[in-house]
Short mmCIF file of C-alpha atoms and ligand atoms in Angstrom, two decimals:
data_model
loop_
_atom_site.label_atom_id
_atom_site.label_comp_id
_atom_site.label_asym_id
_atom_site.label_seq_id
_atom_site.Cartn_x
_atom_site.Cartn_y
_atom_site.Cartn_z
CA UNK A 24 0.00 0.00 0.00
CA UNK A 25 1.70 3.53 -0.76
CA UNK A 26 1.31 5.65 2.05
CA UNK A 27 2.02 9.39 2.07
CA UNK A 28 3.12 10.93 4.79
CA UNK A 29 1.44 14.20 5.51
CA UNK A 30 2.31 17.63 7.70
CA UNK A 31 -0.94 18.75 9.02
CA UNK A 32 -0.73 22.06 10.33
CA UNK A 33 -4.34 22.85 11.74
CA UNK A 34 -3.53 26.86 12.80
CA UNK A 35 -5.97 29.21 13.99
CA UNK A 36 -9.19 30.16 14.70
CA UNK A 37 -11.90 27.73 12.17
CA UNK A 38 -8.94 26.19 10.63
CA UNK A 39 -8.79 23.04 13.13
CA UNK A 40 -12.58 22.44 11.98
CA UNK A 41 -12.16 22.88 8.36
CA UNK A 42 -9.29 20.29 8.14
CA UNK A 43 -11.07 17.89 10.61
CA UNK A 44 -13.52 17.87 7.23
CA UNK A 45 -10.87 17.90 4.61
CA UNK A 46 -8.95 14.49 6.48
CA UNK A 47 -12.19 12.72 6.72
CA UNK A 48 -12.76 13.42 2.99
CA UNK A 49 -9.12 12.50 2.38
CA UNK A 50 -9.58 9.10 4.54
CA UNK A 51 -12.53 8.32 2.56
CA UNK A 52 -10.71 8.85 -0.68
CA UNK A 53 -7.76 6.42 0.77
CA UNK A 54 -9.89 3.66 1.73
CA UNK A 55 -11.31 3.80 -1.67
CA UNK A 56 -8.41 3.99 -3.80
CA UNK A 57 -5.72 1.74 -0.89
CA UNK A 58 -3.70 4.61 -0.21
CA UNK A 59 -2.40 5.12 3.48
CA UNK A 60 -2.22 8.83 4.59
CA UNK A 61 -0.58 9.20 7.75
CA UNK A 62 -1.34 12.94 9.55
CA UNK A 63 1.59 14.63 11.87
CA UNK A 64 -0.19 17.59 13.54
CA UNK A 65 2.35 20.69 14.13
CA UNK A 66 0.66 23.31 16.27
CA UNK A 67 1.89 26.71 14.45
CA UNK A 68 -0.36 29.05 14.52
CA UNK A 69 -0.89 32.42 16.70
CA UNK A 70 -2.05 30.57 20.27
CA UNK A 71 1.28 29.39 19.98
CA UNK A 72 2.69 32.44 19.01
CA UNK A 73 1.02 34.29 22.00
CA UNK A 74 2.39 31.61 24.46
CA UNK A 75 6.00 31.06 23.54
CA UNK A 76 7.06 34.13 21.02
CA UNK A 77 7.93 31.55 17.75
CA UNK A 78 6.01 31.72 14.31
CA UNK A 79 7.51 28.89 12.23
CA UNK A 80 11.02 27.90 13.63
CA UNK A 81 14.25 26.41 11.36
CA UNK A 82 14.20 23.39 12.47
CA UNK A 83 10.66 22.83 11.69
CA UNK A 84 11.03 23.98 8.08
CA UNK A 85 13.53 21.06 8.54
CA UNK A 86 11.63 18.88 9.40
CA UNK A 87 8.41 19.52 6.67
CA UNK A 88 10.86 18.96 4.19
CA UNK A 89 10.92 15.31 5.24
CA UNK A 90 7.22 15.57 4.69
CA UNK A 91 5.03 14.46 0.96
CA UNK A 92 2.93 17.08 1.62
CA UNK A 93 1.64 19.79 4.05
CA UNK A 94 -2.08 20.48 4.88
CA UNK A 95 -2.64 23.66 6.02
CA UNK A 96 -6.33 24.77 7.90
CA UNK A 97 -5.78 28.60 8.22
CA UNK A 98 -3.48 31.33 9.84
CA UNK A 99 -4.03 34.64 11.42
CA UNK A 100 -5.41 35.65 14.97
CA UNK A 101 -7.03 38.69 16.28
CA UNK A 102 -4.48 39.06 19.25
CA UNK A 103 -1.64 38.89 16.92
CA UNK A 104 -0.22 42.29 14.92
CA UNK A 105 -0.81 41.40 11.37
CA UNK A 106 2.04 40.70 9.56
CA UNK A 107 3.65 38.41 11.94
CA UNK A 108 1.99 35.00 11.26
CA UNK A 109 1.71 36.03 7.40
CA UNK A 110 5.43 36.62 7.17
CA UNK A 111 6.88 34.44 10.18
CA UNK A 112 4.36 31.32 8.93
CA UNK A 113 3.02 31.13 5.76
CA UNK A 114 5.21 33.19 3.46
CA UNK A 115 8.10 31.73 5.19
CA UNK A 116 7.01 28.27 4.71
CA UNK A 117 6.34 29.37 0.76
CA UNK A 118 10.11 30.90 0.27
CA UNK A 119 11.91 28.39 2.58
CA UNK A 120 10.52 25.16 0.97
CA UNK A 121 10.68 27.21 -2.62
CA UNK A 122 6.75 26.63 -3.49
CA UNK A 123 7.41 28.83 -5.97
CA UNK A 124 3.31 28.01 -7.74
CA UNK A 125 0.54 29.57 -6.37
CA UNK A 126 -2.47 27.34 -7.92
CA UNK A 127 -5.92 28.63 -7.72
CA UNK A 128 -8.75 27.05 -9.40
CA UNK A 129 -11.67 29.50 -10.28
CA UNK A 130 -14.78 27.08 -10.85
CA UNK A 131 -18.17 27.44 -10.08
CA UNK A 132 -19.85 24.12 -9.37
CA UNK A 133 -23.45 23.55 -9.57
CA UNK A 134 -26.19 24.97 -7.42
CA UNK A 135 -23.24 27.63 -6.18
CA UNK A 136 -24.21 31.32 -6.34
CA UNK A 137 -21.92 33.28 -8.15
CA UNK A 138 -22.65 37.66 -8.01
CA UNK A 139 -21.98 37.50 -11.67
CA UNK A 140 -25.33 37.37 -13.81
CA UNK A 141 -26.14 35.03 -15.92
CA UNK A 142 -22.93 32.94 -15.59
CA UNK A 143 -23.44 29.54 -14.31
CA UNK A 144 -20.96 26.49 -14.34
CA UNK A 145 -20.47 26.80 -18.01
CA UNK A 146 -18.98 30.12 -17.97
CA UNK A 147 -16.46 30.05 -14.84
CA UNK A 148 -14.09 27.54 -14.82
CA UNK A 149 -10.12 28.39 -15.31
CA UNK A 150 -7.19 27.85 -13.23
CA UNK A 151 -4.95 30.64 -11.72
CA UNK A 152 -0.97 30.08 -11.60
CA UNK A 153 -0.13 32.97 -9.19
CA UNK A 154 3.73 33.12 -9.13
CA UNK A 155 4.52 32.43 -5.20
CA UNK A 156 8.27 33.29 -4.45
CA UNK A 157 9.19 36.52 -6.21
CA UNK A 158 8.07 40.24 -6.75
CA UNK A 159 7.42 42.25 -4.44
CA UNK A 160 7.13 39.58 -1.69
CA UNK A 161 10.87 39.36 -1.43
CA UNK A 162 10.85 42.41 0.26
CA UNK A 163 13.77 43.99 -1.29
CA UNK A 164 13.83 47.55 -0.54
CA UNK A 165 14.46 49.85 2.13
CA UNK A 166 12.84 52.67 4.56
CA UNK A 167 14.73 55.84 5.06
CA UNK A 168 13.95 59.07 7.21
CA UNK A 169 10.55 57.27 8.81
CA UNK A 170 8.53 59.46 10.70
CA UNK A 171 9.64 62.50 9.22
CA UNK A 172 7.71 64.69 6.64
CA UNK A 173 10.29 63.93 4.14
CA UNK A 174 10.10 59.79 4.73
CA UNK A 175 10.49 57.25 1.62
CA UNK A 176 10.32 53.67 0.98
CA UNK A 177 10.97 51.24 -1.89
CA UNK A 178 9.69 47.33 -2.10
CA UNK A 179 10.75 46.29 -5.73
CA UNK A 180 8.92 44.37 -8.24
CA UNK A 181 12.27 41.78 -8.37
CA UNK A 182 12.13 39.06 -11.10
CA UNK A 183 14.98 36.82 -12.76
CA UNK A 184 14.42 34.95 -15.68
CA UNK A 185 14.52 31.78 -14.14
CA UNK A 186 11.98 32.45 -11.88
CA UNK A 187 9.83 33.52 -14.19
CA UNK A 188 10.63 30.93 -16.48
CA UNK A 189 9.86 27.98 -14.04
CA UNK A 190 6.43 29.49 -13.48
CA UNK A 191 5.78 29.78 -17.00
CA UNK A 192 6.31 26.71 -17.71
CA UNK A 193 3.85 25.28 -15.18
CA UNK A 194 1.71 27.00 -16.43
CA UNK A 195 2.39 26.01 -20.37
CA UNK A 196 2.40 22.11 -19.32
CA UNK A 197 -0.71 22.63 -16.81
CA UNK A 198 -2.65 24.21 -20.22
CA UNK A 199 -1.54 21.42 -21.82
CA UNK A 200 -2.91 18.90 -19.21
CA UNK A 201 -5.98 20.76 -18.87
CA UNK A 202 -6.62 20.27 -22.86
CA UNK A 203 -9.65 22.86 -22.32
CA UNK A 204 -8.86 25.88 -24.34
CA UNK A 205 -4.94 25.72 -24.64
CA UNK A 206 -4.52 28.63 -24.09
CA UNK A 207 -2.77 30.46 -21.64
CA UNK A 208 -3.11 34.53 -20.89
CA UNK A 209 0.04 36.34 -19.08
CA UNK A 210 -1.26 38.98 -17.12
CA UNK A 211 1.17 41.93 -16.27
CA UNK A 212 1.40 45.49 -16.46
CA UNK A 213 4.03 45.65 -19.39
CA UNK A 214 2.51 48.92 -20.42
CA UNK A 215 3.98 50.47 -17.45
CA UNK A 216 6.36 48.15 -15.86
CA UNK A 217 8.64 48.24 -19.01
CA UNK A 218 11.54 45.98 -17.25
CA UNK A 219 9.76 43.41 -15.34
CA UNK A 220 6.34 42.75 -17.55
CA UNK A 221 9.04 43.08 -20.08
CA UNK A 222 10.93 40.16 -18.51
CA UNK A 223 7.48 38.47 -18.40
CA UNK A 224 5.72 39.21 -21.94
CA UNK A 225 9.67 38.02 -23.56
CA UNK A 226 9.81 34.44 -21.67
CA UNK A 227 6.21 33.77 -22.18
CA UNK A 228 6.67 34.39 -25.76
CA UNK A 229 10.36 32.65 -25.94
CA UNK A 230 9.00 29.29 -24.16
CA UNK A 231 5.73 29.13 -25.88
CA UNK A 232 7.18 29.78 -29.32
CA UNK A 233 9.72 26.96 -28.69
CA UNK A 234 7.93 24.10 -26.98
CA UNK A 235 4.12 24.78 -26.49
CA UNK A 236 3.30 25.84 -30.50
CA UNK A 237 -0.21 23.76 -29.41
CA UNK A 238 -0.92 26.09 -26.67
CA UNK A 239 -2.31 29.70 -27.54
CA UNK A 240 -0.44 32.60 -26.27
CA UNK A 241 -3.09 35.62 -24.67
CA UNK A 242 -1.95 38.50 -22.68
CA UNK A 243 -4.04 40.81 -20.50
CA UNK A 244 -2.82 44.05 -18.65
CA UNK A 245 -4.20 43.07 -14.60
CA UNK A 246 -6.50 46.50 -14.56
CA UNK A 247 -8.09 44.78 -17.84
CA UNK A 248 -7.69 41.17 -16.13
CA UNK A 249 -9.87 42.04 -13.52
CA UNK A 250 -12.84 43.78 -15.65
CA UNK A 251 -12.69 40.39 -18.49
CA UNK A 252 -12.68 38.42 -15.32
CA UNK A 253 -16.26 39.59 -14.28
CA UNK A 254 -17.23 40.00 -17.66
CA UNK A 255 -16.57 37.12 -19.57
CA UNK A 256 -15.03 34.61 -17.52
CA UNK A 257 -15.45 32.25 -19.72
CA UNK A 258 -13.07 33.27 -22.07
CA UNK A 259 -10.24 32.15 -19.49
CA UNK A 260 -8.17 28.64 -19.50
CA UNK A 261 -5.31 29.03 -17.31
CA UNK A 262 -3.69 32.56 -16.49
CA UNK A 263 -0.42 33.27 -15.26
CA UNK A 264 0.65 35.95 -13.05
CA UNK A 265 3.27 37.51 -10.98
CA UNK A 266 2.81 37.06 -7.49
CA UNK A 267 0.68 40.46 -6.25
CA UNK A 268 -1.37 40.84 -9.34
CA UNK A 269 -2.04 36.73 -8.86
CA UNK A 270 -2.81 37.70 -5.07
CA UNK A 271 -5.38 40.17 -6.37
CA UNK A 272 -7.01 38.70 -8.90
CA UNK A 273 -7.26 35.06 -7.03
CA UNK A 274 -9.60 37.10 -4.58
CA UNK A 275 -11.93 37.96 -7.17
CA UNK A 276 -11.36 34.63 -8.87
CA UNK A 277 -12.62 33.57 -5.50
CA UNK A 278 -15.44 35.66 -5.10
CA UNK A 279 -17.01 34.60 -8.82
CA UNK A 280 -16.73 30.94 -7.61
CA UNK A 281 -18.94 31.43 -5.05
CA UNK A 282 -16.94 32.85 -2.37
CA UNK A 283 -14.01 31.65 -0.11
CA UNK A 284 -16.14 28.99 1.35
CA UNK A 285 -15.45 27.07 -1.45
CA UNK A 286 -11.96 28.34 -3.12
CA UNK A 287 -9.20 26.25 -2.38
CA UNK A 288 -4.87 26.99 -3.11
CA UNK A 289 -1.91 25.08 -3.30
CA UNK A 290 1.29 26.16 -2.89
CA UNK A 291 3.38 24.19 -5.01
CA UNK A 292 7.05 23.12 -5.43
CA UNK A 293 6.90 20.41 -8.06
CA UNK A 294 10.27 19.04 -7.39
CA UNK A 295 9.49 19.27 -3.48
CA UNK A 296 7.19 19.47 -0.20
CA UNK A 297 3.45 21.50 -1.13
CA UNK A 298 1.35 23.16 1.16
CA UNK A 299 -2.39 22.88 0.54
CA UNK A 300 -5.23 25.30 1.98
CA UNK A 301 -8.24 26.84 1.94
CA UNK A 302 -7.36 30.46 0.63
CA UNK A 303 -10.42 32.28 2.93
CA UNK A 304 -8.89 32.89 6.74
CA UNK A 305 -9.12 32.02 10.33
CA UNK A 306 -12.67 33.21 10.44
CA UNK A 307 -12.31 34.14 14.31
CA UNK A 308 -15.96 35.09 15.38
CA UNK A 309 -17.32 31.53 13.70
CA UNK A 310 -14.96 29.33 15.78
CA UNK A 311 -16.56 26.26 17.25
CA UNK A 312 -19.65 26.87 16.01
CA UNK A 313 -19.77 23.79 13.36
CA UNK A 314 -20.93 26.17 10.65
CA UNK A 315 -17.96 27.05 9.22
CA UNK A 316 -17.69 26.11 5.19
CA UNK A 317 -15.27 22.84 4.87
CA UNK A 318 -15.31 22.58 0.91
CA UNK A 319 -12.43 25.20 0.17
CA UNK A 320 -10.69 22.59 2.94
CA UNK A 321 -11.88 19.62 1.29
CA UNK A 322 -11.15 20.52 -2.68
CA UNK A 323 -7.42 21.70 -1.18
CA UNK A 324 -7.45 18.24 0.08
CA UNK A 325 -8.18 16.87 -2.85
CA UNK A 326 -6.00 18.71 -5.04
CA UNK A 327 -3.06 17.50 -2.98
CA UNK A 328 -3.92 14.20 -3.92
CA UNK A 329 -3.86 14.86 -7.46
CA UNK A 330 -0.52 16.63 -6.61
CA UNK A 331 0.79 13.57 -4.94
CA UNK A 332 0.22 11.97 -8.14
CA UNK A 333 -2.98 10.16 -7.21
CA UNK A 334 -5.19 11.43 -10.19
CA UNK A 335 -7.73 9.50 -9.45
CA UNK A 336 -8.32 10.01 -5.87
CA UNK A 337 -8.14 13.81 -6.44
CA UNK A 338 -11.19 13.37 -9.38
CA UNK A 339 -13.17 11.27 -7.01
CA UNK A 340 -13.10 14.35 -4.28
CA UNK A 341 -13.89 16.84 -6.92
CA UNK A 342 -16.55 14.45 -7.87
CA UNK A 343 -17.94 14.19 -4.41
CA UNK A 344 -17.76 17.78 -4.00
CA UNK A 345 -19.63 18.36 -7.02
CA UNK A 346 -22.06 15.79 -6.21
CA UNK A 347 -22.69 16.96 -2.79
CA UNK A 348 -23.13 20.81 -4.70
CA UNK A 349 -25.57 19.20 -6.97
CA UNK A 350 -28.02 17.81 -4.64
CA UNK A 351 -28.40 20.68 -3.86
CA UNK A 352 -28.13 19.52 0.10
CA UNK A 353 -25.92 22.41 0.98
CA UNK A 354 -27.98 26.39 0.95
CA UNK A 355 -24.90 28.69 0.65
CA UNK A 356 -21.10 28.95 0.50
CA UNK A 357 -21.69 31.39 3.64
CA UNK A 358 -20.89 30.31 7.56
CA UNK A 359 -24.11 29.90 8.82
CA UNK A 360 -26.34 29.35 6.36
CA UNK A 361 -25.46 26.22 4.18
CA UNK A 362 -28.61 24.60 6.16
CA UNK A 363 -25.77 21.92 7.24
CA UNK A 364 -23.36 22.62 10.07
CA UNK A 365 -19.49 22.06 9.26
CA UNK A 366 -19.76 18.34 10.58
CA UNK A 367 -22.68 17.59 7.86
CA UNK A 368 -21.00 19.16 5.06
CA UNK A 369 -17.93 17.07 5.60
CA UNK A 370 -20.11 13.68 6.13
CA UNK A 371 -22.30 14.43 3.00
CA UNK A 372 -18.95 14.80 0.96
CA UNK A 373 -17.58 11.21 2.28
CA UNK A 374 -20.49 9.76 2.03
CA UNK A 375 -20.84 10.57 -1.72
CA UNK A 376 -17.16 9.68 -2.06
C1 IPM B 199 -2.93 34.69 0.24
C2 IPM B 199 -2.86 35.66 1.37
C3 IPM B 199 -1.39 35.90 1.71
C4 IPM B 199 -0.72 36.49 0.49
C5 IPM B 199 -1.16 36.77 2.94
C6 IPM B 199 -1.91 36.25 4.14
C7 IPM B 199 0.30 36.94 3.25
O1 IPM B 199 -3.51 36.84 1.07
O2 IPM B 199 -2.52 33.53 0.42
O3 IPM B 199 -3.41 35.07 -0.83
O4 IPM B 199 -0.70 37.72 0.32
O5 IPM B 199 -0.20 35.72 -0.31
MN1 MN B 200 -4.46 36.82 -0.87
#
């Protein structure tokens, strides 16, 4: 039996619900297809934070290395100054372990209310590849005379070519797999960021041209991105972005789909250890209630399976989810009013599976 050996790091506020869900989904998927997935809890998160100062330590980026994969429920507390768990948890985990995709299906599934009119499953259904390790995340920059009238600071847009040409790739091959539209839009800002969308629109071009001539090349400015997006989704595949714009737009991406009850993100490194999560937060005020939304937990589950290289197991939860969606069981995406509690949700979804 392969067994897969998986980081679980539950984290904050609705999080430890969410992936109580998403590993009784990913059980039932195991038992079905003889896989063995066994779950190593790590407590990271802000309670621990609060209690003994440490976000995500060296030695445990160590020690997910030695994981296949790492399931994430959700980070960020109301006691804690933002910044510090984003940066000291789940950016760091992103850079250190070099999960340099961002992957963030946009799909409505059935009975799921989307704020876009007339657009129903049909219509909204592409994939976004947000790069995850570069840009203006790095941080390079600088503050100078702070607090005085004259202050200035500088975080830079920083891109090499083989970042950008790893991501692109992913992208070109993940068209390619998809076999839906083949094509695959770059979305920048080359009209104004003459050096780095430059850097972008060139190795798109370069990599396409030489070994993806069956995949269609499309480029959208992000301002223009995010209008298309609303108004014909449908003419997306698979985008690919640089990592702020791809932060940006994978909210609204989340929003068509129905809302971040339901939107799920990996973060990728295809040669090493992924982290898998729902992409909505902590969700403080609806802790322990049971009516938090597990799907966005659940589908992240699922597309670490397909990750792991267990194709089948990953269709079977998106078939489960969308199976559960098209009973038409569950009333909303929203906390509180799917007319199941969180408990149901995740039972309905195994049970299907
Ligand atoms: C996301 C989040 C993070 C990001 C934050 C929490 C650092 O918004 O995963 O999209 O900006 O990448
Ligand atoms: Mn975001």
């Amino acid at each position: 039996m392969k067994t897969y050996n998986i980081a679980v790091i539950p984290g904050d506020g609705t999080g430890p619900e969410v992936v109580r869900e998403g590993i009784k989904v990913l059980d039932a998927a195991a038992a079905k297809f003889g896989l063995a997935l066994s779950y190593t809890p790590f407590d990271f998160g802000g309670e621990r934070y609060l209690r003994t100062g440490e976000t995500l330590p060296e030695s445990a980026i160590d020690e997910l290395r030695g994981f296949d994969a790492i399931y994430l429920g959700a980070i960020g507390h109301p006691d804690v100054k933002p910044g510090i768990l984003e940066k000291g948890i789940l950016l760091k985990a992103r850079f250190a372990l070099d999960q340099y995709i961002n992957l963030r299906p946009v799909r409505l599934y059935p009975n799921v209310e989307t704020p876009l009119k007339d657009k129903g499953p049909e219509q909204i259904d592409f994939v976004i590849v947000r790069e995850n390790t570069g840009g203006i995340y790095t941080g390079i920059g600088g503050a100078t005379l702070v607090g005085t009238p004259n202050e200035i600071a500088t975080q830079v847009m920083v891109y090499s070519r083989p970042v950008v040409e790893r991501c692109v790739r992913y992208a070109y091959d993940l068209t390619r797999k998809r076999a839906r539209k083949n094509t695959l839009t770059l979305v920048h800002k080359c009209n104004v960021l003459t050096d780095v969308g430059d850097l972008w629109v060139r190795t798109h071009k370069e990599v396409g041209d030489a070994d993806y001539p069956d995949i269609k090349q499309d480029y959208n400015h992000v301002d223009a991105c995010t209008m298309w997006m609303v108004k014909s989704p449908e003419f997306y595949d698979v985008i690919v972005t640089e990592n702020l714009f791809g932060d940006i737009i994978t909210d609204l991406g989340a929003m068509i789909q129905g809302g971040m009850g339901i939107a799920a993100g990996g973060n990728i490194n295809p040669e090493g250890v992924s982290m898998f999560e729902p992409i909505g937060g902590s969700a403080p005020k609806y802790t322990g209630m049971d009516i938090i939304n597990p799907l966005a937990a659940i589908c992240a589950g699922g597309m670490m399976l397909g990750v792991l290289g267990e194709e089948g197991a990953a269709q079977a939860v998106d078939q489960a989810v969308y199976a559960a969606l098209a009973s038409g069981g569950i009333k909303s995406m929203s906390a509180g009013r799917m007319g199941l509690s969180t408990t149901e949700v995740g039972d309905l979804v195994a049970g299907l599976l």
